[in-house]
Tab-separated table of C-alpha atoms and ligand atoms in Angstrom:
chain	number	residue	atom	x	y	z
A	53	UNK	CA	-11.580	6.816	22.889
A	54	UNK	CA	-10.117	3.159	21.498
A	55	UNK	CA	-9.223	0.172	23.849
A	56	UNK	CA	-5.457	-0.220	21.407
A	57	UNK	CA	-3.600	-3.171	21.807
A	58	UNK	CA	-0.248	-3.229	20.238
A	59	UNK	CA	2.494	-5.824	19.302
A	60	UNK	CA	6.066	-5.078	18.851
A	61	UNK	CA	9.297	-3.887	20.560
A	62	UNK	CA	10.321	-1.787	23.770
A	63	UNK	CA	13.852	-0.903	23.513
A	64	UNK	CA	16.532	1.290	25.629
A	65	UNK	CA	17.972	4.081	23.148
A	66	UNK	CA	20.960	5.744	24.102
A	67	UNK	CA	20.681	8.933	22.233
A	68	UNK	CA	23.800	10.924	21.511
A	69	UNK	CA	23.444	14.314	20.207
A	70	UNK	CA	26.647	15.374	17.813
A	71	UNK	CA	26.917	18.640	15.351
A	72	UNK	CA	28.014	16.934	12.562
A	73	UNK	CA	27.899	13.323	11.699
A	74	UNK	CA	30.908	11.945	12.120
A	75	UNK	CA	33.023	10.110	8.737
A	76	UNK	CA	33.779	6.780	9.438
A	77	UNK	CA	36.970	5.986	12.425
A	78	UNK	CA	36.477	9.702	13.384
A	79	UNK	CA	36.395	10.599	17.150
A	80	UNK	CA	33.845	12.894	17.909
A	81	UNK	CA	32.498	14.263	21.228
A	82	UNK	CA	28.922	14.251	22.231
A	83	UNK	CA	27.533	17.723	23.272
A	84	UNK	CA	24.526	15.693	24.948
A	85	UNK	CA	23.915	12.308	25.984
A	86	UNK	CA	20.240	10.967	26.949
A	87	UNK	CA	19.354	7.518	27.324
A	88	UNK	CA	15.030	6.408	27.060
A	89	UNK	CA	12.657	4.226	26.385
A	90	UNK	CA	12.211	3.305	22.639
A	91	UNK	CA	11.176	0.731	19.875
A	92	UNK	CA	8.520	1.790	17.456
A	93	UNK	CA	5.411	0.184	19.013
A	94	UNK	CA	6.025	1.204	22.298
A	95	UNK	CA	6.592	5.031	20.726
A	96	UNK	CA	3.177	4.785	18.802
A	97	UNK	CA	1.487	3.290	21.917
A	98	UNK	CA	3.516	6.171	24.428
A	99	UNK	CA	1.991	9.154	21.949
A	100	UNK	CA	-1.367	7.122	21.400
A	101	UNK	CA	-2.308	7.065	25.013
A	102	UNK	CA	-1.549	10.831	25.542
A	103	UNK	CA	-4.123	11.408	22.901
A	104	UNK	CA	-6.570	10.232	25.032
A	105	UNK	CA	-6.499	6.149	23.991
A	106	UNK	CA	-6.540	3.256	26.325
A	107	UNK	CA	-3.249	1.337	25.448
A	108	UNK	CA	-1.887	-2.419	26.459
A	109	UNK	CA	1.716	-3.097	25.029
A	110	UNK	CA	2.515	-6.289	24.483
A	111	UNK	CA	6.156	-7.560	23.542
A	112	UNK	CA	9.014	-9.697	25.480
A	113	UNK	CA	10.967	-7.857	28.156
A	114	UNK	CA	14.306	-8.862	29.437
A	115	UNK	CA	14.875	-9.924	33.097
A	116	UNK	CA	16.990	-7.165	34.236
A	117	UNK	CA	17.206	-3.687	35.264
A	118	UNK	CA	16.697	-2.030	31.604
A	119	UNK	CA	14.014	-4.060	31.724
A	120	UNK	CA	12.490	-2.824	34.781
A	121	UNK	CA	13.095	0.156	33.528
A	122	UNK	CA	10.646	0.139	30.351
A	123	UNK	CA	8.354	-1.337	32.595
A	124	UNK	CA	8.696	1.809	34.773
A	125	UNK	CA	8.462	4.323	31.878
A	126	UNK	CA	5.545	2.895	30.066
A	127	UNK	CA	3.154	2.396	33.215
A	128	UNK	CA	3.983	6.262	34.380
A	129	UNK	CA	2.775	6.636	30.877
A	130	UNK	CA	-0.539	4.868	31.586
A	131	UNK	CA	0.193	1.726	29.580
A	132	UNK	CA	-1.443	-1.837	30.386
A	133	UNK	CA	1.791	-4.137	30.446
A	134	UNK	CA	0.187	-7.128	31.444
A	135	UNK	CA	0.548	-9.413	28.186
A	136	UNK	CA	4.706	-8.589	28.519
A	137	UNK	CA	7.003	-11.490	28.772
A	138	UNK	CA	9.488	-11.265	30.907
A	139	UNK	CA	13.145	-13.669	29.616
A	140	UNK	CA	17.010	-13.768	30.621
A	141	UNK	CA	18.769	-11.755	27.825
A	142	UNK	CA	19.202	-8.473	27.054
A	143	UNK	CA	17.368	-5.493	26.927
A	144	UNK	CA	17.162	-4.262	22.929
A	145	UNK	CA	19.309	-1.459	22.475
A	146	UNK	CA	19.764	1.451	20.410
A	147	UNK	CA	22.833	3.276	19.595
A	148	UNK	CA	21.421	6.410	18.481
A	149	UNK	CA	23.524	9.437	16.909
A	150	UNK	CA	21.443	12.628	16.694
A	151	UNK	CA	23.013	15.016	13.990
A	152	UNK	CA	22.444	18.464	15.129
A	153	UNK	CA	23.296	19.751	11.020
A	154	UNK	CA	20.900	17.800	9.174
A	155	UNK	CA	18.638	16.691	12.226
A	156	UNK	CA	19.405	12.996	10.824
A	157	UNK	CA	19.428	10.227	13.313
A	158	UNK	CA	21.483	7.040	12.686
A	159	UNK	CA	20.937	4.166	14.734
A	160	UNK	CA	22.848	1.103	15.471
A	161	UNK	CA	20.533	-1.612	17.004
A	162	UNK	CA	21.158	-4.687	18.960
A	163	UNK	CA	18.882	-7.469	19.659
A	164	UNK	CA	18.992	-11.444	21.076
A	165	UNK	CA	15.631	-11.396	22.776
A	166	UNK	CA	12.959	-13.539	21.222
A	167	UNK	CA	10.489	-11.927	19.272
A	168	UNK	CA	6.893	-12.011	20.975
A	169	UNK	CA	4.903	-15.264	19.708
A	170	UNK	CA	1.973	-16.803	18.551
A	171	UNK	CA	1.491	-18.615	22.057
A	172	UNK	CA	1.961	-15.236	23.901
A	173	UNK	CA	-0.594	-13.789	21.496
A	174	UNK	CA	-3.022	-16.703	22.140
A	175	UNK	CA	-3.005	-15.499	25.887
A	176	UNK	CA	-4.347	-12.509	25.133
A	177	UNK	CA	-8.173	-11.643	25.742
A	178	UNK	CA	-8.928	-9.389	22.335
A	179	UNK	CA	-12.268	-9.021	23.121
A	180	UNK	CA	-11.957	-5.523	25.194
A	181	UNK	CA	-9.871	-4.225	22.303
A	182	UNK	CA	-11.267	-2.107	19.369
A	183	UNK	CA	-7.894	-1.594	17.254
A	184	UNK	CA	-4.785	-4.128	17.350
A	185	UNK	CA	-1.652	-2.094	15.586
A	186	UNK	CA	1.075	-4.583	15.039
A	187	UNK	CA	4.664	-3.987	13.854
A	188	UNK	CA	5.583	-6.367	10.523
A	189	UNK	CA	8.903	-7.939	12.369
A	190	UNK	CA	8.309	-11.661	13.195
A	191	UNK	CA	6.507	-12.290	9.918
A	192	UNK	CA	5.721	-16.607	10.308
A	193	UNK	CA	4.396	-15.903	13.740
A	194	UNK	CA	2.294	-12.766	12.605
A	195	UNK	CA	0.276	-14.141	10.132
A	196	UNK	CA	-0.487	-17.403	12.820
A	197	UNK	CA	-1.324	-14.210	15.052
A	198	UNK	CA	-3.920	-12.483	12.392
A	199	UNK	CA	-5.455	-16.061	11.065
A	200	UNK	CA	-6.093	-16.215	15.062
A	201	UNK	CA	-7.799	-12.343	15.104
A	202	UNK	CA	-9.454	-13.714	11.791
A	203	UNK	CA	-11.096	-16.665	13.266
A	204	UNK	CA	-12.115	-15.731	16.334
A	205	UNK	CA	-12.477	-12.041	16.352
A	206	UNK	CA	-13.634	-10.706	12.929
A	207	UNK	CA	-14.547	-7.316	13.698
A	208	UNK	CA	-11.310	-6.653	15.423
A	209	UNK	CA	-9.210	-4.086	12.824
A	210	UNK	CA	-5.989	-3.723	12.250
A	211	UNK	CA	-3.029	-1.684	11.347
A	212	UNK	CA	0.081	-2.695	10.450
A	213	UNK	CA	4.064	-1.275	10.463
A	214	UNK	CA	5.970	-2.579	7.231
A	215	UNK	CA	9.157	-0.534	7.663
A	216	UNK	CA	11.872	-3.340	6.967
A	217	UNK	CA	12.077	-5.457	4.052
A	218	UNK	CA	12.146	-9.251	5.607
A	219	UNK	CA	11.142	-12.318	3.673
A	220	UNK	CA	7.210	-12.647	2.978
A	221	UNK	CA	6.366	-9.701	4.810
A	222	UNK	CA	3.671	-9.364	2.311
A	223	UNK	CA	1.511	-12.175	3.809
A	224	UNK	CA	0.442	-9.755	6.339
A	225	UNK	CA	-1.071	-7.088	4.207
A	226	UNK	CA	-3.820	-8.929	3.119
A	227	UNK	CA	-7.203	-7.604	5.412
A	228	UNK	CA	-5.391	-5.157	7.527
A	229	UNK	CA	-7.546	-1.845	7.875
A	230	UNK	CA	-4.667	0.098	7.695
A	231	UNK	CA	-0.808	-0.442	6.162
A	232	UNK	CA	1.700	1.958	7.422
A	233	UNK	CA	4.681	1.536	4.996
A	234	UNK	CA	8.104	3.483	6.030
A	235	UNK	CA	10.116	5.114	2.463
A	236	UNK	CA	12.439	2.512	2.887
A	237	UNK	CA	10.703	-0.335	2.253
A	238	UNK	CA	9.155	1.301	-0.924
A	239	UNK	CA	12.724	2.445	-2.418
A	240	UNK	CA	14.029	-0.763	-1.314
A	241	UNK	CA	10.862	-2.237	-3.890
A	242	UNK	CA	12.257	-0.399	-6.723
A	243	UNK	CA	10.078	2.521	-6.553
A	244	UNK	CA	11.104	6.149	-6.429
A	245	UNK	CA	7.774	7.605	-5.480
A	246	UNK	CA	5.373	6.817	-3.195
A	247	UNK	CA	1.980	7.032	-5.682
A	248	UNK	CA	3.827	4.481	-7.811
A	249	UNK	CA	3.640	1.967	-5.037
A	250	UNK	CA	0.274	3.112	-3.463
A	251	UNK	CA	-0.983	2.963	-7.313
A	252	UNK	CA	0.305	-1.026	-7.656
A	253	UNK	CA	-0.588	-2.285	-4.142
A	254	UNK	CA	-3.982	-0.887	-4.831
A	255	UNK	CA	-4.908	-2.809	-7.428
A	256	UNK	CA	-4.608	-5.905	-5.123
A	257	UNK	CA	-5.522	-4.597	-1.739
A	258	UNK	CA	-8.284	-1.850	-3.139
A	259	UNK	CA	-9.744	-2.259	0.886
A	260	UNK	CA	-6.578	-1.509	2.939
A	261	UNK	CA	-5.460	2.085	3.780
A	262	UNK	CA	-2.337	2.050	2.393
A	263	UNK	CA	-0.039	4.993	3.869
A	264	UNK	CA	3.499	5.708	3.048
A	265	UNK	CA	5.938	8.287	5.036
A	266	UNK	CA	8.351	10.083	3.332
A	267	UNK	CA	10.360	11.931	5.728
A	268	UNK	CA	10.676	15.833	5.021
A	269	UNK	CA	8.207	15.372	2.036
A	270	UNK	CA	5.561	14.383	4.322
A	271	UNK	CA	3.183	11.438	3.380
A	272	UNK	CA	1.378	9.661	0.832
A	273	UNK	CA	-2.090	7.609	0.549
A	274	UNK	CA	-4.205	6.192	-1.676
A	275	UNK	CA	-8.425	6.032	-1.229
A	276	UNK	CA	-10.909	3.711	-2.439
A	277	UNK	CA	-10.970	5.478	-5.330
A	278	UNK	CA	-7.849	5.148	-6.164
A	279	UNK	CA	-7.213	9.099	-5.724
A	280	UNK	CA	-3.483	9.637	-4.312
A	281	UNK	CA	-3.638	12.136	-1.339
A	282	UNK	CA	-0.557	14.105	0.228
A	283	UNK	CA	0.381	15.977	3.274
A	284	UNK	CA	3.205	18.218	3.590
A	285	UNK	CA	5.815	17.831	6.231
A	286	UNK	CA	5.173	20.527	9.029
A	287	UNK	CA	8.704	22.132	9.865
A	288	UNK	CA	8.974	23.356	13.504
A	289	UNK	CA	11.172	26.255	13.963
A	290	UNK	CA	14.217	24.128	15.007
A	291	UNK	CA	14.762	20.304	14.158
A	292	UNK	CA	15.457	18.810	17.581
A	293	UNK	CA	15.032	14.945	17.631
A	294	UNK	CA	13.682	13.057	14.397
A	295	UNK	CA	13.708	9.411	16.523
A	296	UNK	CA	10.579	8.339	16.541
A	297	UNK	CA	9.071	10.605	14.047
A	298	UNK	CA	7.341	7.495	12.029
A	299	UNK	CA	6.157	6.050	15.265
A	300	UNK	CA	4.470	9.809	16.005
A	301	UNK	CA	3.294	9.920	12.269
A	302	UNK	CA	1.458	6.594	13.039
A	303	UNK	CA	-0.027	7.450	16.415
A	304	UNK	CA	-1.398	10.897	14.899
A	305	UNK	CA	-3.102	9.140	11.787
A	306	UNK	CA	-4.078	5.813	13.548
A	307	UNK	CA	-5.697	8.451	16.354
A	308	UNK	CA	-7.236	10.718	13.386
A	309	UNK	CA	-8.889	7.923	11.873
A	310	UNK	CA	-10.103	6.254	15.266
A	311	UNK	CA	-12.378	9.725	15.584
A	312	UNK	CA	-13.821	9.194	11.708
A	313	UNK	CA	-11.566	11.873	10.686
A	314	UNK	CA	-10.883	11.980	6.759
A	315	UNK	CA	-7.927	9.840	5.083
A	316	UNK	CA	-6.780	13.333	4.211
A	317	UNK	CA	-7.302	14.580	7.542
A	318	UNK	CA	-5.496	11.907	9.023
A	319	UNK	CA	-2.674	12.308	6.694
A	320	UNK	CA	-2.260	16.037	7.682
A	321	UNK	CA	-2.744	15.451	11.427
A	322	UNK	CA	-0.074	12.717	11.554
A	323	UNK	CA	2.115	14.563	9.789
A	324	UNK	CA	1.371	17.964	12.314
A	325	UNK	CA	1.884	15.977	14.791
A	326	UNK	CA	5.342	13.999	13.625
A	327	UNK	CA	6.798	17.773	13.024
A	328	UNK	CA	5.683	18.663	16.478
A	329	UNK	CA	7.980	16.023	17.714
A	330	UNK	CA	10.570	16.766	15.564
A	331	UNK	CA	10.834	20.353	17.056
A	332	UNK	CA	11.719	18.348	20.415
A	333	UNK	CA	13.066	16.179	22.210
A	334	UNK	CA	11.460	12.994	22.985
A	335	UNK	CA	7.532	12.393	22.840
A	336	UNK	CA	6.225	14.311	26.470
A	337	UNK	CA	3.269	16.438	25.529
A	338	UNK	CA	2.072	15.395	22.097
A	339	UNK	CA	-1.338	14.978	23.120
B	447	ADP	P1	10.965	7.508	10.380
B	447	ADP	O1	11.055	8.380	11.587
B	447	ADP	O2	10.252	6.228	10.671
B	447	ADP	O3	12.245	7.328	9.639
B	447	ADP	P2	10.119	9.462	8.368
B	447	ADP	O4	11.490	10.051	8.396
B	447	ADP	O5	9.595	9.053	7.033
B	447	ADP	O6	9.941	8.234	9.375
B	447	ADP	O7	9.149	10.559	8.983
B	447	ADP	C1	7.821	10.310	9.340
B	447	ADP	C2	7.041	11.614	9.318
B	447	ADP	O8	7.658	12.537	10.207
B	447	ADP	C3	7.031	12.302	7.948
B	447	ADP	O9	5.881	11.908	7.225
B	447	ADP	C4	7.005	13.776	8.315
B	447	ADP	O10	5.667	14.204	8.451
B	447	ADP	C5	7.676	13.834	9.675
B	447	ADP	N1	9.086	14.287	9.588
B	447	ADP	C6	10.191	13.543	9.380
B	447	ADP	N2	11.301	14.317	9.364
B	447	ADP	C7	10.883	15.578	9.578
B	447	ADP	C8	11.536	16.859	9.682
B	447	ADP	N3	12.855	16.974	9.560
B	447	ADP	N4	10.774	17.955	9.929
B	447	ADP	C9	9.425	17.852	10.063
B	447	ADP	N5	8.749	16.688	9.964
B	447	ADP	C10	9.461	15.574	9.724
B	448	FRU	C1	12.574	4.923	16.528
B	448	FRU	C2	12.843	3.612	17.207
B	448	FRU	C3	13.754	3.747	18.412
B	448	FRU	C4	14.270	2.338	18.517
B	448	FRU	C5	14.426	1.910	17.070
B	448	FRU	C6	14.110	0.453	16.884
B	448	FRU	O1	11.675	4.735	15.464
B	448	FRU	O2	11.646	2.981	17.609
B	448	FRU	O3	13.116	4.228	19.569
B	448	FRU	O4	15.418	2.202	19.219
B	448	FRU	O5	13.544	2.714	16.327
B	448	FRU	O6	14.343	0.036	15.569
């Protein structure tokens, strides 16, 4: 089992669960309303520790009740919150609508909290830690963070989340073990398929694992080869919940390939286990 210390965002989603997504000034009714913990770190971390890991979160929490409660949630999960910073602000939140046709889920996020930084990372003992999985948000402050792991702790790995576009998010690719890129950011690049983009980044980065999801198509990698491997999405028998179902993909082949397990392998178990959680709701007994 891995000692996993992750960087990135806890947020409160308020999840509402419609039929059919609404068109645009429509008023709909919800047939369910749920509100939980979220933010893509703190999903991976949630799913990563019920696989049997040892995880710390560490991200900035806001000094107020929905703050408290992430706090709550992830420690009843198991999770080391010590690293958090606590601010005045808000808690992040999503606005979630859960389409119960297509199983689509649209979110509308808000955020004014900082983002974690350099000087909270610089408090942080790495040396207990064998894998540090960090989300590609706060790009500047990042890279200071990974020239730090660099320096002072060069057998440390690392995985990272690319699954927005933002300005020179492509300074942080460079040495991570792993790259977990979301379809979005590769269609946003130009690219219609996956292998395309594996097949270009490779040339530069021929080290990295370089993984792309691809919602119902499952997911893409590349090996040292240069061989392009695929996994297939695993349908459950009803599409429940798809939030979350990159974070699960990422905890499933970031746990795979902690236990040696093949790329391949770890492409197919991620997947599994991302269709697992599609089939319900939330992320409660994935491991
Ligand atoms: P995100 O949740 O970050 O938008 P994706 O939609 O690309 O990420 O999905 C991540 C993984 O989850 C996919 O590789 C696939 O294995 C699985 N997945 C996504 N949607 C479904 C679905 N409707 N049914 C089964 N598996 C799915
Ligand atoms: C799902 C998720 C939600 C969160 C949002 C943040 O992947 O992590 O839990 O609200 O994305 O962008």
């Amino acid at each position: 089992m891995a000692k996993i210390l992750g960087i990135g965002i806890a947020t409160v989603d308020i999840i509402n669960t419609v039929e059919d997504y609404p068109a645009e000034n429509d008023e709909i009714r919800a047939f369910s309303q749920r509100r939980c913990r979220g933010g893509n770190c703190a999903n991976t971390l949630t799913v990563l520790q019920q696989l049997g890991h040892e995880c710390t979160f560490a991200g900035i929490l806001a000094e107020e009740p929905a703050g408290q409660f992430i706090t709550q949630e992830l420690k009843q999960q198991g999770i080391n919150m010590d690293y958090c910073r606590t601010v005045t602000g808000k808690t992040p939140t999503s606005y979630v609508i859960l389409s119960r046709a297509t199983g689509s889920r649209t979110i509308v996020h808000y955020r004014d909290l900082p983002e974690f930084s350099f000087a909270d990372f610089a408090n942080i003992d790495l040396s207990p830690f064998d894998w540090l999985h960090l989300e590609g948000r706060n790009v500047a402050e990042t890279a200071r963070m990974l020239a730090l792991v660099r320096e002072r702790f060069p057998s440390l790995p690392w995985s990272v989340e690319i699954e927005k576009p933002r300005p020179g998010i492509e300074s942080l690719f460079e040495e991570a073990a792993v790259l977990l890129f979301s379809r979005h950011y590769v269609t946003y690049h130009g690219y219609s398929k996956a292998q395309a983009f594996l097949q270009k980044w490779h040339t530069t980065l021929p080290d990295t694992e370089k993984i792309c999801v691809w919602g119902e198509a499952g997911a893409y990698a590349i090996d040292e080869g240069g061989k392009i491997h695929h996994a297939p999405a695993f349908f459950p028998p009803q599409v429940v919940d798809t939030l979350g179902a990159g974070d699960t993909f990422n905890a499933g082949f970031l746990d795979a390939r902690l236990r040696h397990r093949s790329l391949s392998e770890s492409l197919t178990f991620g997947c599994q286990l991302a269709g697992r959680k599609c089939g319900q709701q939330g992320f409660d007994g994935l491991g």
